Amino acid sequence: MRLFLTAATCVAMIAPVAAEQWRYEGGGTPIAYVDNGDAQFQFACRGGVLAMGFWVRTPDKTIAVASATSAAITPDAATASSALSGNTSFAQDMPLVHLDGSSVIVRGPVARQWARIAQNARATIRVAFVRSKGGIGFEAVDPNMFGAKGSKSTIARVLQNCP
């Protein structure tokens, strides 16, 4: 019985990692995305311009009422904590879209920079909204961890279609 419970626990721990593999959708708007159930992170070529999107289904109440926010990406973060580290990159002051959650869309050079960061992550990608801590730094809000498995090749497929 113990062996069965141990095996079941191991399978349960592995399943979320497998579910977080990056996926690709072709068509008129090629999209590379990963979804962890709470949030989705994606790159898409829309109208010949690369766009990065981060969507949180049930955002923190401060994000849910905000009209604009900053976002942060941290490759290979150890946890989904609100602490920001030295290898965190920021996209600043974008309008938020509120449609059954909160999302931010970044285009152009910052989206390309984030695509490279996501492609080079080895294990995880942490993406979060960012808010000021009253002049003494910043904190991540709604930090979400995504698996990096398949990000290099899947995002490359989008970039091939987006000059």
Short mmCIF file of C-alpha atoms in Angstrom, two decimals:
data_model
loop_
_atom_site.label_atom_id
_atom_site.label_comp_id
_atom_site.label_asym_id
_atom_site.label_seq_id
_atom_site.Cartn_x
_atom_site.Cartn_y
_atom_site.Cartn_z
CA MET A 1 0.00 0.00 0.00
CA ARG A 2 2.83 2.40 0.84
CA LEU A 3 4.43 1.71 -2.53
CA PHE A 4 1.14 2.52 -4.28
CA LEU A 5 0.73 5.81 -2.36
CA THR A 6 4.33 6.79 -3.07
CA ALA A 7 3.89 6.03 -6.78
CA ALA A 8 0.60 7.97 -6.92
CA THR A 9 2.20 10.97 -5.20
CA CYS A 10 5.12 10.95 -7.65
CA VAL A 11 2.76 10.81 -10.64
CA ALA A 12 0.72 13.70 -9.21
CA MET A 13 3.89 15.79 -8.83
CA ILE A 14 5.02 15.06 -12.39
CA ALA A 15 1.65 15.75 -14.06
CA PRO A 16 1.65 19.56 -13.58
CA VAL A 17 5.15 19.80 -15.07
CA ALA A 18 4.05 17.86 -18.16
CA ALA A 19 0.97 20.06 -18.49
CA GLU A 20 3.13 23.17 -18.58
CA GLN A 21 4.94 22.34 -21.81
CA TRP A 22 4.81 25.21 -24.28
CA ARG A 23 2.29 24.80 -27.08
CA TYR A 24 2.04 26.24 -30.58
CA GLU A 25 -0.99 27.29 -32.59
CA GLY A 26 -0.50 28.24 -36.23
CA GLY A 27 -3.04 29.92 -38.44
CA GLY A 28 -3.42 33.61 -39.16
CA THR A 29 -1.89 34.54 -35.80
CA PRO A 30 0.88 32.14 -34.76
CA ILE A 31 0.91 31.80 -30.95
CA ALA A 32 3.32 30.11 -28.52
CA TYR A 33 1.80 29.77 -25.06
CA VAL A 34 1.99 28.06 -21.70
CA ASP A 35 -0.88 27.85 -19.21
CA ASN A 36 -0.59 26.88 -15.53
CA GLY A 37 -4.32 27.03 -14.77
CA ASP A 38 -4.11 30.33 -12.87
CA ALA A 39 -2.43 32.32 -15.65
CA GLN A 40 -1.28 32.18 -19.26
CA PHE A 41 1.93 33.52 -20.79
CA GLN A 42 2.19 33.82 -24.57
CA PHE A 43 3.99 35.24 -27.58
CA ALA A 44 2.09 35.93 -30.79
CA CYS A 45 2.72 37.55 -34.16
CA ARG A 46 -0.14 39.97 -34.70
CA GLY A 47 -0.10 42.05 -37.85
CA GLY A 48 3.60 41.36 -38.35
CA VAL A 49 4.48 42.65 -34.85
CA LEU A 50 5.59 40.41 -32.00
CA ALA A 51 3.39 40.72 -28.92
CA MET A 52 3.85 39.19 -25.47
CA GLY A 53 0.81 38.61 -23.28
CA PHE A 54 0.43 37.75 -19.59
CA TRP A 55 -3.08 36.97 -18.37
CA VAL A 56 -4.08 36.21 -14.76
CA ARG A 57 -7.55 34.73 -14.36
CA THR A 58 -8.15 35.85 -10.74
CA PRO A 59 -5.84 38.80 -10.09
CA ASP A 60 -4.99 40.47 -6.79
CA LYS A 61 -7.58 43.14 -5.93
CA THR A 62 -5.08 45.99 -6.54
CA ILE A 63 -4.40 44.69 -10.04
CA ALA A 64 -8.08 44.01 -10.74
CA VAL A 65 -8.91 47.73 -10.44
CA ALA A 66 -5.70 49.20 -11.91
CA SER A 67 -5.66 50.90 -15.29
CA ALA A 68 -1.93 50.32 -15.86
CA THR A 69 0.87 48.28 -14.35
CA SER A 70 4.40 47.07 -14.90
CA ALA A 71 5.34 43.43 -15.38
CA ALA A 72 8.45 41.40 -14.61
CA ILE A 73 9.98 38.18 -15.93
CA THR A 74 12.54 36.08 -14.06
CA PRO A 75 14.07 33.06 -15.78
CA ASP A 76 14.77 29.99 -13.65
CA ALA A 77 13.26 31.47 -10.50
CA ALA A 78 13.30 29.09 -7.56
CA THR A 79 9.80 29.97 -6.32
CA ALA A 80 6.73 32.03 -7.16
CA SER A 81 7.56 34.46 -4.34
CA SER A 82 6.99 38.20 -4.52
CA ALA A 83 10.73 38.91 -4.23
CA LEU A 84 12.41 40.28 -7.34
CA SER A 85 15.99 39.25 -8.11
CA GLY A 86 18.97 40.57 -10.02
CA ASN A 87 18.08 38.71 -13.22
CA THR A 88 14.52 40.06 -13.32
CA SER A 89 13.61 42.13 -16.41
CA PHE A 90 10.81 44.69 -16.44
CA ALA A 91 8.29 46.05 -18.93
CA GLN A 92 7.00 49.30 -17.49
CA ASP A 93 3.63 51.03 -17.34
CA MET A 94 1.44 49.18 -19.80
CA PRO A 95 -2.33 49.48 -19.87
CA LEU A 96 -4.16 46.57 -18.28
CA VAL A 97 -6.97 44.80 -20.06
CA HIS A 98 -9.78 43.53 -17.80
CA LEU A 99 -11.94 40.83 -19.34
CA ASP A 100 -12.58 38.08 -16.80
CA GLY A 101 -9.15 38.56 -15.23
CA SER A 102 -6.33 40.98 -15.91
CA SER A 103 -3.88 40.92 -18.77
CA VAL A 104 -1.05 43.01 -20.09
CA ILE A 105 0.22 43.02 -23.67
CA VAL A 106 3.70 44.20 -24.62
CA ARG A 107 4.83 44.75 -28.21
CA GLY A 108 8.03 45.48 -30.07
CA PRO A 109 11.57 45.42 -28.62
CA VAL A 110 10.51 44.51 -25.07
CA ALA A 111 8.45 41.57 -26.38
CA ARG A 112 11.50 40.38 -28.35
CA GLN A 113 13.73 40.73 -25.27
CA TRP A 114 11.25 38.72 -23.21
CA ALA A 115 11.00 36.08 -25.96
CA ARG A 116 14.78 35.60 -25.75
CA ILE A 117 14.61 35.41 -21.94
CA ALA A 118 11.82 32.82 -22.09
CA GLN A 119 13.67 30.80 -24.75
CA ASN A 120 16.86 30.71 -22.68
CA ALA A 121 15.19 29.67 -19.40
CA ARG A 122 16.25 26.16 -18.45
CA ALA A 123 13.52 25.06 -16.04
CA THR A 124 11.08 27.80 -15.04
CA ILE A 125 9.83 31.24 -15.99
CA ARG A 126 8.26 33.47 -13.34
CA VAL A 127 6.06 36.30 -14.63
CA ALA A 128 4.33 38.82 -12.38
CA PHE A 129 2.71 42.21 -12.23
CA VAL A 130 4.84 44.73 -10.30
CA ARG A 131 3.92 47.50 -7.86
CA SER A 132 5.93 50.01 -5.87
CA LYS A 133 6.45 49.41 -2.16
CA GLY A 134 6.10 53.09 -1.25
CA GLY A 135 9.46 54.31 -2.51
CA ILE A 136 11.52 51.47 -0.97
CA GLY A 137 11.55 49.13 -3.94
CA PHE A 138 9.11 46.96 -5.81
CA GLU A 139 7.25 43.73 -5.22
CA ALA A 140 5.79 41.15 -7.54
CA VAL A 141 2.00 40.79 -7.48
CA ASP A 142 0.31 37.66 -8.80
CA PRO A 143 3.64 35.90 -9.48
CA ASN A 144 3.10 32.84 -11.65
CA MET A 145 5.54 30.05 -12.42
CA PHE A 146 5.56 28.47 -15.85
CA GLY A 147 7.59 25.51 -17.04
CA ALA A 148 10.23 26.32 -19.64
CA LYS A 149 10.05 22.94 -21.39
CA GLY A 150 9.69 23.48 -25.12
CA SER A 151 9.92 27.28 -24.92
CA LYS A 152 13.02 27.55 -27.12
CA SER A 153 11.61 25.77 -30.16
CA THR A 154 7.98 26.81 -29.73
CA ILE A 155 8.74 30.53 -29.43
CA ALA A 156 11.19 30.19 -32.36
CA ARG A 157 8.27 29.06 -34.54
CA VAL A 158 6.42 32.30 -33.75
CA LEU A 159 9.55 34.40 -34.34
CA GLN A 160 10.03 32.77 -37.77
CA ASN A 161 6.64 34.17 -38.76
CA CYS A 162 7.24 37.62 -37.29
CA PRO A 163 9.96 39.68 -39.00
#
